[in-house]
Structure formats: structure tokens, C-alpha cells
């Protein structure tokens, strides 16, 4: 039944063309054998009556027009899934690399996934306590949300993500099953190792599945890695009822890989050479977070991306921000001042926060407090800009108060130790303590009733 | 028998057929053995190009493509409201019943419920001469809206038979029409209309009344007319979607069509949940009863995203023809433009600016021109207003979609990142935004709100502009050195910004504010300004004025005066007078 085709008609970067194929289908997976020994997987990316263009995951090194056998598998990319994948490590296309053998299961899933019907989604409302004041207080993470970390090279996004996994896993309702899917795309060996060790030290490695495509692994594999990881996540969440936290790092490498393949296909580039479908491709990944009605589990995504040249308007962070439900932005200046985590609160945002906090979730004053902190901290920026022109001494008394508030806010609210795991109460109380540094009439975002209760609380 | 062709090649959402297939341009086709919906977008002697509205994974060359003979159309009949569709009018709840949580390919479901019986009241009778648009019967579609079944625009003749009042499905014959050429045609409550063709109307009226949204910065500073067009551009997180939600919830349109074009799935779920619970303040009915949602989320196929905008506006025009005021929220038109770009790239067309096709501008203008306040074919008056969100790349308004949109809309509500960072919402910036409807609508405001409405509005704009030029100085040398009258301008501008422009969407009273209260708030602020100015003119220093809490009191009006107790404003006038006397006395 399965015909093998000998030879190729063209090789161009990661793409090969095969003529005279019968019965090939779009996005089908093919198996390639080079010189009778080396095996590779490929995917049909363009398909005509008598010709197929195939993208080879492992790269086309050593291939010639004559030494390659191609076999059609008859189905799109699939992976085998079972709950046993927890604790295992795979490569970028879902093959085990931990020496523990293949995953044995009759359950196979198409990695491309399908769009979730909006009427079957459940709107996410339960917050995940991360123990970071800047996140819990101002950009609360909600179960089922996709909240990326916008970072830059040399900033501690890895530490932040690892600590977040450690602290979020110790949530209040720990009887529910919790697991982490970690997908690395083009990251350095050290980074992968850092995460492995971090998971081990915090005792969660039993509940972690890793998909690793490292910096020197084939570039094309990277395009599949997040899809494989999310397929595993959807399986564990919606079929096994677990709460899954997916960490995708580094989305920038994923987009770079897409640009590389796109240009070798000769496609018309749009902004900065990225293909026109970058938005759709990113959306197809990010939208796989969420909660399905009537199912116990959830998929929460924390993609990490390094902004090229710290530029938030670069297409990758820009398009990501338009798809995800908020973002956590890290700041180099804060990092330079030794503030950890260096979260720049003003551009950071959680879109789902408003429905997951307040009375019944966190505390009644949470939203008002957050608004006021944002607003007051924005004024700190104005005061600092003024001080840099006319000098601190010339500032009005209220501007000076803002400077003090800003410093305290960065040190005590944003900044916290690498082991500091704060409760929501602590976070909110610190927020009020800081607001008390400002006169009451400056607090214009808070209803007078809430001010009466909290502003005076400890005076 | 419909024409067929064979697939030759597949590239993403684009499929090629070889040879002369005799398909028509823009014809709807079924592709492959899964019968995926597609549309013919290119024809040459030896090649036919089709865009497919569903994922093409697994399609093989050689599979059949079957034509339908008709362009991509929507089904128009009772059952559209309180419903949620995908980009080509397939009901998502029906798809969920068929395929579960995920959207399967090639799901064939009827656009509207064909089995449901609607209680119809006939308004036409046998023997009546009818033409396109004539209302034949009325159906209570939802608690809020009476659906008027009309003769399709391209038909005319005499009714030979009209069924009695009663319960009918949308497929049942309700009347028989004898056309002028003598042939008879059975009429049902259902009609089809191609999405890319505007529905005809008799006449276009100039803008004359505003779409009142309950949002102060919009209604007072930058109003949009019924039948008008507005663009809401803003980087991510600046509140485009929130602005659209607020207008969809509180505006005084009869019907809302909400198009989620390439946006987040959770957002659509939220609209669905929230609108089902919220009650329309004017009619007391659930908001969903006047709303239809079109959801083509960012992970749904890109070609259907391109179509969703047209589907939405065709539904809107249909309700306009009944004599309703319809408002469309298109969130976001940039995703639609990107879908154009993506398809254009697959077709290997020559790109213009930033990879967008050269026809971007003409497509945008064709879309926005479908808005308007119209006299319909049947003599009723209805309007379609379009509020389109724009997501500029990098938040930079100089990119092609924002710039081209700006040419075709008359209202521009520019969202500002720094306002959003400071959580000043709505983050519509008063200096970059504009409305060209101001002069068209001035008579309405004069007659329906107050004689001096426009004067007050203009005074407020002057204060805000003065503040902005003063801030240039303050940024350099600080505010202490300014003379007192300029300090007062800054203080009043602060009151305007915090007390008037900023509006809290989560506060029960502040989320939607009636025009009268907006007017009274404006008057109170300006009264305070006049009094304070008089004090400053008499040499009272600003420090003395600011030691009183009157400014804070006026800022808090939005929370302290309930929407239904506007008589409280008298108290504020007295307070301001008392403040004036007190300051004079103390410093005399």
C-alpha cells in the first residue's frame, strides 16, 4: 500500500520537492530515509497534482537528489499521548530523548489542533496566586489565561517563570491535579538545564513534561514544538481533567524560524521580513489556552519572549500583545537597580483580572487599590521627568512625596526576594501602606467608602 | 446540475483548479470530499483560484470542487438576533451540538433554525401591489424586536395569495407573488443576499441625530451620528474592546451587530455571557435580544475572517431596511486587513505598503460607505453606524490601515498608551481625536439637550488645549512659577479630566450617563471655573482656593449624584457660591 518514492527533484534549504507523487494530501507527514540509514520526518507544505513541496524537520544535510526514499504516512502530524508523559522529556517533535522508550498508547492526536468553539468556552474567573505582589496585585493571573512575559536578553525571565511554577503549584486548593508542560524553542542548553534543575528542586518534576528544541537543534522542528506541547496540554487538561500550566520559551525563536522557512519558500514578506500569516500562526498557538464548559481541567499559558533590542513595537511582541490576554513586561532599568522581579508595572496588564478579583475572589478593595497604584505610579514618572530637568530640590512638596512613593513602591511592592511567597492579603496591605505615603486627596481613583475603611486603617 | 472541477494544487487556504472550469467569479463552492466552503476569487483561461473558509489540512489534489451557482450569501429571516455565528453565518451553538467543543471542518448546518415556528402577523393582503422592501408580515423575533419580513429588493408584482396569521417556519410559504411577467413565485419569511453587495435603498439623508452612547467623552466631545462611521485605533491594552463593549451595551441603537474579527475567543465568550445577563436600560429586555454576534476568532480560518465583516454589515443592512437604527462594532478591522494581506500574499500579488495589497484602501472605503442614514425602499428610515476598531502595528498611527481608515471615517477616537498606563479610561485622547459630525449635530443638541450645549463643549475643549500648551512649560520649569490664572486653568483641566472625561465602566451609575447629566456636569464644572476665575482676578492666590475641597467635590459628582437624582446639582451650585463667599471673606 505505502509507495516509496526514490529521489527528489529539488532541494532548497529545509524544503524539498518531489515530483510524480500520487495521493499526497496537504499537511501530510512523510518519512524520509537517507542513504538507507538516517531517518527524518517531513511535512507537505504545498501540494499539486504531480508535485509536493516538503518541509524537512531535521534539515536537509546529506540529502542528494538520488539517495532519499520518501514514504507518505497518510495522516497529518500526530503524537501518542497518555498520562504517563508526565515526568518525561521529548525532543521538539515529540520523540522521547530520556531513554525511557516510546510512549505506548492507542491515543493519537493531530498536533495542529482545532479551533475551540467560542460558545463552548468557559470564561476564566479563578485566579492563580503566584506569590509575586506585582503580578497578584496588579496583573492577576487567571486560570485559563494566556499571559506572556515580555523580556529582553539578560533579564531574569527564566528565574521568574521557574519561581512562578514553584509558587503557583502550592496553591490553596492543592487537591486538584496540577501539571506543567515546558516547551523550549531554540533556547540555550544552560536555560533548559536551569529549568530542569528548578523543577527538580521544587519537587514538581514528576508533574512536568518537557519538550526541548535547543539552540543547535534543527530550526524547522521549532515550528512544531509548541504545537506538540499544546496538544499534550489539551489532552491532559480536557481529557484527564488536570490544570496545566504551559511555559513556552522563547517565542522569538519560533517566529524567527517561521521567517527563515517562509523566505526559503519564496513567500512575499510583510513587516520586517516576517510572513503575512505570523499573526494567524501565533494566534493558533495562543488561542489554545482556556477552559472548556463541563470539563474540569484548564490550560494556562505563560509564553516567554525576548523583545529584540527591548523594542515592544517589534512585530513579535506587538502581535503577541494583540492576541494574548495581557502581558508582563520586564524592565532593564529596574533590573539594573537590583529590583527583582524587574516588572515594569505600567505597560503590564491582565485583561481577565477584572472578573477574577474583588469580593468573593480576592478582596473587595483589590480593583480600586490596583487602579490607584497604577495612577499614582504613573505620576511618579512625571515627577521624575521634571526632577531631571529642574533638579529635585526645586520640586513642589507633593512631587517630592511622589518621588519617595515611587522609590518605596519599586523596592517594597515590586521588589521581593527570590524566596518571598506573598499572600494576597500581604500584597494588598503593602499596597495600602504605600498609598498612605500620599495625602488622601491625591487618591482620586478610589471610592470614598473604600478609602474610609482602608486608608485610615493603621494610622 | 452544478458545475464541478478537480483540485490541482493547495497552498494554505488557497486552492487551484486547472483548466477552464466555468465557475463564476465570487461563486460559492464546496471543496473536496469534506465539502469545505470556499469562494472563487480568480479566474483565468487555464486556472481557477479558490479561497477556502476552513482548514485545508488533508485535502488531496484530484478531489472534486462543486459549484453552487450563487455567490457567498447570508440567510435573512427571523432567528438572527440573540444568536452567535461564525464568519459565514453558521450558528456556533449548532456547530457545537454537531461537533462538540471544537469546530470541525465541513460541518453543514443551516444558518437559521428551519424548524422553529414563528407567530406571524400578516400586514399585506391579497391583491396588493408590492415592490422590493414592502413589509409582508411581522414576527416578534425577541422580546425587544419585531422582525418585519420584507419582499426581497429585486422582486415586484402583485400578491395573489396571503396566508392567514399563524405559526410558520421560515421555509413555509406565507404569500404568493405574481410577477409582472406573469410568473408566480411563492414567498417565505427567508431571503438570501450576497454579502459583498450592498442592499439597495432609495435615498441617503445627511447626518442629523447622534448615536447616544452614555459615554461622556464620546457624546459630549466627539459624537458620532446615527448612520455615521467612527474608528477606534489603539495599541494593545489601550481599551479598544472595552470601548466597543460599552457602546454595544449602552448606545441607543435598536440593533447591535458585534463582529469579533480575528480577536480572542474568551472575549466572545465574555460578550455572550455578559450580554445575556445585562438588561437594556431603555427597554428592560436582555441586551442579547437586540444583539447578533459574529465570532471569527484569531485561530479560526483566515478566509472566513475576511468574509465576517461583510456578513456582519449585510445583516445590519437587512435590519436597517426594516426601519431600525443599527450599530456595528467591528473588532478589529486590522485583522480583516491582515487577512486580505495574507490571502494576497498566497496569491502572489504585488504588495503595496507594508505588504498590504494595493486595493486595501478601496476595500476599506467600500465597507465604510455601506454605513448611512437611509430612506429605505419601503419608505421607512433606518441607519447603519459603523464603529471599527483598528489595531495599529506597534501602536503607531502612521501605518497603512489606520491612515486609510482615517480617510473614510468621520469620527476618530484615538486611544492613547500613556493614558491607558495611568489607567485613565476611556483612554481616548482629547487632542488627537476628532468628530466631523459636530456641526451636523449642533441643531439636535440645541433642541434636545440645551441651547448652550455647544458653547459649553467648546469651552471645555479650549481648557483642555490650554492645559496641553501650559504643560509644555510645566515640564521644563515646574508649575510653581506659573501665574495664578494659569494655575487655575491647570486645576480646572484636572477637574475636567478626572471628573468628566474619565468614566468608570464598572460603576453602576457611571457606566452609562444620560445626556442631561452630562450637560449638568459640564455646567457645574464651568460654573466653578467662572467663580474661581473671578476670585483669582481679585487677587486670591491659588493656594487659598485649593485649600478648599470644592475641586474634589466636583470631581466626585460622577459617583455622588445618581443618574436619576439630577436635582442634586442645585446643591453643588450653592456649594460653589458658598465657596466663593468664604474665600472672599477669609481674605478680604
Short mmCIF file of C-alpha atoms in Angstrom, two decimals, chain A residues 28-417:
data_model
loop_
_atom_site.label_atom_id
_atom_site.label_comp_id
_atom_site.label_asym_id
_atom_site.label_seq_id
_atom_site.Cartn_x
_atom_site.Cartn_y
_atom_site.Cartn_z
CA UNK A 28 0.52 15.20 5.50
CA UNK A 29 3.58 13.82 7.27
CA UNK A 30 6.17 11.93 5.23
CA UNK A 31 9.02 9.70 6.33
CA UNK A 32 12.35 10.16 4.61
CA UNK A 33 15.20 7.67 4.61
CA UNK A 34 18.58 8.99 3.57
CA UNK A 35 21.21 6.53 2.33
CA UNK A 36 19.09 3.74 3.75
CA UNK A 37 20.08 4.61 7.29
CA UNK A 38 19.27 8.12 8.50
CA UNK A 39 15.58 8.77 9.04
CA UNK A 40 13.85 12.14 9.01
CA UNK A 41 10.28 13.41 9.19
CA UNK A 42 8.85 16.00 6.87
CA UNK A 43 5.54 17.77 6.26
CA UNK A 44 3.89 18.61 2.95
CA UNK A 45 3.53 22.38 2.79
CA UNK A 46 2.44 22.76 -0.82
CA UNK A 47 0.73 20.13 -2.81
CA UNK A 48 -0.05 19.84 -6.52
CA UNK A 49 -1.40 17.09 -8.73
CA UNK A 50 2.04 15.76 -9.56
CA UNK A 51 4.33 17.53 -7.14
CA UNK A 52 4.68 18.04 -3.41
CA UNK A 53 6.83 20.51 -1.53
CA UNK A 54 8.02 19.01 1.73
CA UNK A 55 9.49 20.72 4.75
CA UNK A 56 12.07 18.51 6.45
CA UNK A 57 12.12 18.90 10.22
CA UNK A 58 15.67 17.73 10.75
CA UNK A 59 17.21 19.74 7.92
CA UNK A 60 18.38 18.57 4.54
CA UNK A 61 22.07 17.94 5.25
CA UNK A 62 23.45 14.87 3.48
CA UNK A 63 20.47 14.66 1.18
CA UNK A 64 21.05 14.41 -2.52
CA UNK A 65 18.61 14.17 -5.37
CA UNK A 66 19.21 10.42 -5.53
CA UNK A 67 19.81 8.98 -2.06
CA UNK A 68 16.45 9.72 -0.46
CA UNK A 69 13.45 7.45 -0.12
CA UNK A 70 10.16 9.15 0.69
CA UNK A 71 7.15 7.40 2.17
CA UNK A 72 3.73 9.01 2.68
CA UNK A 73 2.18 8.24 6.05
CA UNK A 74 -1.35 9.19 5.06
CA UNK A 75 -2.04 11.40 8.07
CA UNK A 76 -1.05 14.80 9.44
CA UNK A 77 1.45 15.12 12.30
CA UNK A 78 0.28 13.13 15.30
CA UNK A 79 1.68 12.23 18.68
CA UNK A 80 0.89 9.40 21.04
CA UNK A 81 -0.47 10.52 24.38
CA UNK A 82 -1.11 9.03 27.78
CA UNK A 83 -0.96 10.35 31.34
CA UNK A 84 2.44 8.62 31.52
CA UNK A 85 4.04 11.50 29.62
CA UNK A 86 4.31 13.42 32.90
CA UNK A 87 7.88 13.38 34.11
CA UNK A 88 9.19 12.59 30.62
CA UNK A 89 11.42 14.57 28.26
CA UNK A 90 10.93 14.73 24.50
CA UNK A 91 12.61 16.44 21.61
CA UNK A 92 10.98 19.18 19.57
CA UNK A 93 8.77 16.87 17.57
CA UNK A 94 7.64 14.71 20.45
CA UNK A 95 10.16 11.84 20.28
CA UNK A 96 11.44 10.69 23.68
CA UNK A 97 15.04 11.64 24.45
CA UNK A 98 15.20 10.49 28.06
CA UNK A 99 15.97 6.87 27.19
CA UNK A 100 12.75 5.56 28.70
CA UNK A 101 11.32 4.33 25.42
CA UNK A 102 8.36 5.25 23.28
CA UNK A 103 5.03 6.33 24.73
CA UNK A 104 2.73 3.36 24.34
CA UNK A 105 -0.82 4.39 23.81
CA UNK A 106 -3.62 3.95 21.35
CA UNK A 107 -4.50 7.63 21.71
CA UNK A 108 -3.04 9.68 18.88
CA UNK A 109 -3.82 13.33 18.42
CA UNK A 110 -3.29 15.67 15.47
CA UNK A 111 -0.87 18.34 16.67
CA UNK A 112 -2.46 21.08 14.58
CA UNK A 113 -5.44 21.14 16.90
CA UNK A 114 -8.78 22.65 16.02
CA UNK A 115 -10.23 26.00 16.97
CA UNK A 116 -12.23 25.89 20.17
CA UNK A 117 -15.82 26.94 19.59
CA UNK A 118 -16.38 30.22 21.48
CA UNK A 119 -19.80 29.06 22.70
CA UNK A 120 -18.16 26.06 24.36
CA UNK A 121 -15.56 28.10 26.19
CA UNK A 122 -15.99 28.93 29.81
CA UNK A 123 -14.99 32.46 30.74
CA UNK A 124 -11.99 32.19 33.10
CA UNK A 125 -12.58 33.56 36.58
CA UNK A 126 -10.38 31.75 39.10
CA UNK A 127 -7.14 33.49 39.91
CA UNK A 128 -3.87 31.72 40.38
CA UNK A 129 -1.85 33.06 43.25
CA UNK A 130 1.74 33.42 42.13
CA UNK A 131 3.18 34.96 45.29
CA UNK A 132 4.51 37.98 43.38
CA UNK A 133 2.94 41.26 44.52
CA UNK A 134 3.38 42.91 41.13
CA UNK A 135 1.54 40.05 39.43
CA UNK A 136 -1.07 39.15 42.06
CA UNK A 137 -1.83 42.74 42.92
CA UNK A 138 -1.72 44.47 39.57
CA UNK A 139 -1.78 41.91 36.75
CA UNK A 140 -3.51 38.95 38.33
CA UNK A 141 -3.05 35.64 36.52
CA UNK A 142 -6.29 33.78 35.90
CA UNK A 143 -6.66 30.06 35.33
CA UNK A 144 -7.16 29.53 31.59
CA UNK A 145 -5.45 32.77 30.65
CA UNK A 146 -2.58 33.34 28.24
CA UNK A 147 -0.26 35.85 29.86
CA UNK A 148 3.13 36.27 28.18
CA UNK A 149 6.29 37.62 29.74
CA UNK A 150 7.88 40.26 27.51
CA UNK A 151 11.52 40.24 28.37
CA UNK A 152 14.89 41.02 26.91
CA UNK A 153 18.17 39.19 26.69
CA UNK A 154 19.92 39.17 30.02
CA UNK A 155 16.80 39.78 32.09
CA UNK A 156 15.71 37.23 34.69
CA UNK A 157 12.61 35.90 32.90
CA UNK A 158 13.72 32.32 33.45
CA UNK A 159 14.04 32.77 37.21
CA UNK A 160 10.67 34.50 37.25
CA UNK A 161 8.98 31.67 35.33
CA UNK A 162 10.61 28.98 37.46
CA UNK A 163 9.63 30.72 40.70
CA UNK A 164 6.14 31.23 39.35
CA UNK A 165 5.79 27.50 38.69
CA UNK A 166 7.10 26.69 42.14
CA UNK A 167 4.78 29.06 43.98
CA UNK A 168 1.69 28.62 41.84
CA UNK A 169 1.90 24.88 42.31
CA UNK A 170 1.46 25.34 46.03
CA UNK A 171 -1.95 26.90 45.52
CA UNK A 172 -4.67 26.74 48.16
CA UNK A 173 -6.80 24.03 46.53
CA UNK A 174 -3.99 21.57 46.14
CA UNK A 175 -6.28 18.55 45.89
CA UNK A 176 -6.73 19.37 42.23
CA UNK A 177 -4.27 17.84 39.84
CA UNK A 178 -1.67 20.22 38.57
CA UNK A 179 0.99 19.76 35.92
CA UNK A 180 3.45 21.76 33.87
CA UNK A 181 4.23 21.44 30.19
CA UNK A 182 7.52 23.05 29.32
CA UNK A 183 8.29 23.72 25.67
CA UNK A 184 11.68 25.12 24.72
CA UNK A 185 12.21 26.51 21.25
CA UNK A 186 15.75 27.36 20.33
CA UNK A 187 16.85 28.04 23.89
CA UNK A 188 20.38 27.57 25.16
CA UNK A 189 21.41 24.33 26.84
CA UNK A 190 22.00 26.22 30.06
CA UNK A 191 18.48 27.55 30.09
CA UNK A 192 16.94 24.13 29.58
CA UNK A 193 19.20 22.81 32.32
CA UNK A 194 18.23 25.67 34.61
CA UNK A 195 14.54 24.82 34.26
CA UNK A 196 15.16 21.10 34.74
CA UNK A 197 17.03 21.79 37.96
CA UNK A 198 14.45 24.31 39.12
CA UNK A 199 11.64 21.82 38.63
CA UNK A 200 13.63 19.17 40.46
CA UNK A 201 14.45 21.40 43.41
CA UNK A 202 10.87 22.48 43.86
CA UNK A 203 9.79 18.87 43.75
CA UNK A 204 7.47 19.20 40.78
CA UNK A 205 9.50 17.32 38.17
CA UNK A 206 7.16 14.33 38.49
CA UNK A 207 4.48 16.61 37.12
CA UNK A 208 6.47 18.19 34.33
CA UNK A 209 6.68 17.18 30.70
CA UNK A 210 9.48 18.80 28.75
CA UNK A 211 9.67 19.30 25.00
CA UNK A 212 13.13 20.52 24.12
CA UNK A 213 14.29 22.03 20.89
CA UNK A 214 17.62 23.56 21.82
CA UNK A 215 19.52 26.31 20.07
CA UNK A 216 21.54 23.90 17.95
CA UNK A 217 18.65 21.60 17.09
CA UNK A 218 17.07 21.80 13.65
CA UNK A 219 15.30 25.09 13.06
CA UNK A 220 12.26 23.64 11.32
CA UNK A 221 11.49 21.40 14.29
CA UNK A 222 10.86 24.57 16.26
CA UNK A 223 7.74 25.24 14.24
CA UNK A 224 6.22 22.03 15.54
CA UNK A 225 7.45 22.10 19.15
CA UNK A 226 4.76 24.42 20.59
CA UNK A 227 2.03 22.57 18.72
CA UNK A 228 3.19 19.24 20.11
CA UNK A 229 3.39 20.70 23.61
CA UNK A 230 -0.05 22.25 23.43
CA UNK A 231 -1.57 19.07 22.08
CA UNK A 232 -0.18 17.28 25.12
CA UNK A 233 -1.52 20.06 27.34
CA UNK A 234 -5.01 19.89 25.83
CA UNK A 235 -5.04 16.14 26.28
CA UNK A 236 -4.06 16.32 29.94
CA UNK A 237 -6.42 19.22 30.66
CA UNK A 238 -9.56 18.36 28.76
CA UNK A 239 -9.36 14.57 28.73
CA UNK A 240 -7.60 13.88 32.03
CA UNK A 241 -9.09 16.86 33.92
CA UNK A 242 -5.81 18.39 35.08
CA UNK A 243 -4.87 22.04 35.47
CA UNK A 244 -1.99 22.63 33.10
CA UNK A 245 0.47 25.49 33.11
CA UNK A 246 2.27 25.71 29.78
CA UNK A 247 5.55 27.58 29.56
CA UNK A 248 6.65 28.36 26.02
CA UNK A 249 10.11 29.81 25.66
CA UNK A 250 11.31 31.55 23.53
CA UNK A 251 8.53 32.65 21.16
CA UNK A 252 11.00 34.91 19.39
CA UNK A 253 12.94 31.86 18.15
CA UNK A 254 9.68 30.35 16.94
CA UNK A 255 8.90 33.45 14.88
CA UNK A 256 12.47 33.64 13.57
CA UNK A 257 12.18 30.04 12.41
CA UNK A 258 8.97 30.87 10.61
CA UNK A 259 10.64 33.76 8.84
CA UNK A 260 13.53 31.53 7.81
CA UNK A 261 11.27 28.89 6.30
CA UNK A 262 8.99 31.48 4.70
CA UNK A 263 11.84 33.18 2.90
CA UNK A 264 13.20 29.88 1.62
CA UNK A 265 9.72 29.17 0.23
CA UNK A 266 9.99 32.46 -1.64
CA UNK A 267 6.91 33.99 0.02
CA UNK A 268 6.15 37.68 -0.05
CA UNK A 269 7.30 39.17 3.25
CA UNK A 270 5.27 41.66 5.25
CA UNK A 271 6.69 43.58 8.21
CA UNK A 272 10.43 43.09 8.93
CA UNK A 273 10.54 40.08 6.63
CA UNK A 274 8.09 38.03 8.68
CA UNK A 275 5.42 36.25 6.66
CA UNK A 276 1.94 37.74 6.46
CA UNK A 277 0.48 34.83 8.38
CA UNK A 278 2.62 35.38 11.50
CA UNK A 279 -0.46 36.71 13.35
CA UNK A 280 -2.59 33.71 12.40
CA UNK A 281 0.17 31.27 13.35
CA UNK A 282 0.78 32.90 16.73
CA UNK A 283 -2.96 33.06 17.36
CA UNK A 284 -3.35 29.38 16.54
CA UNK A 285 -0.95 28.69 19.43
CA UNK A 286 -2.08 31.23 21.99
CA UNK A 287 -5.77 30.58 21.50
CA UNK A 288 -5.23 27.01 22.64
CA UNK A 289 -5.35 28.27 26.23
CA UNK A 290 -8.66 28.24 28.01
CA UNK A 291 -11.35 26.26 29.77
CA UNK A 292 -13.99 24.10 28.11
CA UNK A 293 -17.51 24.04 29.50
CA UNK A 294 -18.32 20.98 31.55
CA UNK A 295 -14.70 19.84 31.77
CA UNK A 296 -12.64 20.03 34.91
CA UNK A 297 -9.24 20.96 33.52
CA UNK A 298 -7.71 24.13 32.16
CA UNK A 299 -4.78 25.25 30.04
CA UNK A 300 -2.97 28.36 31.24
CA UNK A 301 -0.17 29.66 29.05
CA UNK A 302 2.88 31.67 30.01
CA UNK A 303 4.80 32.26 26.80
CA UNK A 304 8.15 33.98 27.25
CA UNK A 305 9.53 36.13 24.50
CA UNK A 306 12.65 38.22 24.31
CA UNK A 307 11.95 41.51 22.64
CA UNK A 308 14.62 42.16 20.00
CA UNK A 309 16.52 45.24 21.15
CA UNK A 310 13.96 45.62 24.00
CA UNK A 311 11.56 47.03 21.43
CA UNK A 312 7.93 46.41 22.40
CA UNK A 313 6.74 47.58 18.98
CA UNK A 314 8.71 44.85 17.18
CA UNK A 315 6.24 42.57 15.28
CA UNK A 316 6.67 39.60 17.64
CA UNK A 317 5.74 41.27 20.94
CA UNK A 318 3.32 43.54 19.10
CA UNK A 319 1.27 40.75 17.52
CA UNK A 320 1.53 38.70 20.68
CA UNK A 321 0.11 41.54 22.72
CA UNK A 322 -2.86 41.77 20.39
CA UNK A 323 -3.68 38.09 20.87
CA UNK A 324 -2.86 37.35 24.48
CA UNK A 325 -4.89 38.47 27.43
CA UNK A 326 -2.37 40.95 28.75
CA UNK A 327 1.38 40.90 29.26
CA UNK A 328 4.02 41.13 31.96
CA UNK A 329 6.81 43.42 30.84
CA UNK A 330 10.28 43.24 32.35
CA UNK A 331 12.37 46.36 32.53
CA UNK A 332 16.12 46.70 32.15
CA UNK A 333 16.40 49.85 34.27
CA UNK A 334 14.67 48.19 37.23
CA UNK A 335 16.87 45.16 36.80
CA UNK A 336 19.88 47.46 36.86
CA UNK A 337 18.70 48.88 40.20
CA UNK A 338 18.62 45.38 41.64
CA UNK A 339 14.85 45.12 41.82
CA UNK A 340 13.69 41.52 41.50
CA UNK A 341 11.40 40.69 39.75
CA UNK A 342 12.02 43.73 37.50
CA UNK A 343 8.40 44.03 36.37
CA UNK A 344 7.57 47.30 34.72
CA UNK A 345 4.04 47.69 36.02
CA UNK A 346 2.71 50.45 33.77
CA UNK A 347 2.80 48.57 30.43
CA UNK A 348 1.90 45.30 32.17
CA UNK A 349 -1.71 44.27 32.12
CA UNK A 350 -4.02 41.36 32.75
CA UNK A 351 -7.23 41.60 30.75
CA UNK A 352 -9.02 38.89 32.66
CA UNK A 353 -8.14 40.33 36.05
CA UNK A 354 -11.26 42.47 36.43
CA UNK A 355 -13.55 39.45 36.61
CA UNK A 356 -11.33 37.28 38.78
CA UNK A 357 -10.67 39.62 41.69
CA UNK A 358 -12.64 41.55 44.26
CA UNK A 359 -15.27 40.38 46.72
CA UNK A 360 -15.56 36.61 46.71
CA UNK A 361 -12.28 36.09 44.88
CA UNK A 362 -9.54 38.16 46.48
CA UNK A 363 -10.75 41.20 48.47
CA UNK A 364 -13.30 43.92 47.84
CA UNK A 365 -10.79 46.76 47.58
CA UNK A 366 -8.46 44.99 45.13
CA UNK A 367 -9.55 46.66 41.88
CA UNK A 368 -9.68 50.17 43.35
CA UNK A 369 -6.31 49.72 45.02
CA UNK A 370 -4.76 48.46 41.78
CA UNK A 371 -6.17 51.39 39.79
CA UNK A 372 -4.83 53.85 42.33
CA UNK A 373 -1.38 52.28 42.42
CA UNK A 374 -1.19 52.42 38.62
CA UNK A 375 -2.36 56.00 38.54
CA UNK A 376 -0.08 57.20 41.33
CA UNK A 377 2.90 55.38 39.91
CA UNK A 378 2.25 56.99 36.52
CA UNK A 379 2.55 60.37 38.27
CA UNK A 380 5.91 59.30 39.71
CA UNK A 381 7.14 59.18 36.11
CA UNK A 382 6.06 62.78 35.54
CA UNK A 383 7.72 63.94 38.75
CA UNK A 384 10.94 62.15 37.82
CA UNK A 385 10.94 63.70 34.37
CA UNK A 386 10.52 67.12 35.94
CA UNK A 387 13.22 66.44 38.53
CA UNK A 388 15.66 65.52 35.78
CA UNK A 389 15.17 68.97 34.26
CA UNK A 390 14.88 71.32 37.22
CA UNK A 391 16.51 69.22 39.92
CA UNK A 392 14.89 67.51 42.89
CA UNK A 393 15.25 70.49 45.20
CA UNK A 394 13.03 72.67 43.06
CA UNK A 395 10.13 70.24 43.05
CA UNK A 396 6.90 71.08 44.81
CA UNK A 397 6.34 69.26 48.11
CA UNK A 398 3.74 66.95 46.55
CA UNK A 399 6.10 65.99 43.72
CA UNK A 400 8.74 65.16 46.31
CA UNK A 401 6.25 62.93 48.07
CA UNK A 402 5.66 61.17 44.77
CA UNK A 403 9.36 60.56 44.35
CA UNK A 404 9.51 58.91 47.76
CA UNK A 405 6.41 56.89 46.98
CA UNK A 406 7.88 55.74 43.68
CA UNK A 407 11.07 54.53 45.28
CA UNK A 408 9.23 52.69 48.02
CA UNK A 409 6.82 51.19 45.50
CA UNK A 410 9.64 49.76 43.43
CA UNK A 411 11.58 48.46 46.42
CA UNK A 412 8.81 47.05 48.55
CA UNK A 413 5.89 46.27 46.26
CA UNK A 414 7.55 45.25 43.01
CA UNK A 415 10.77 44.06 44.58
CA UNK A 416 10.75 40.95 46.69
CA UNK A 417 13.19 38.18 47.39
#
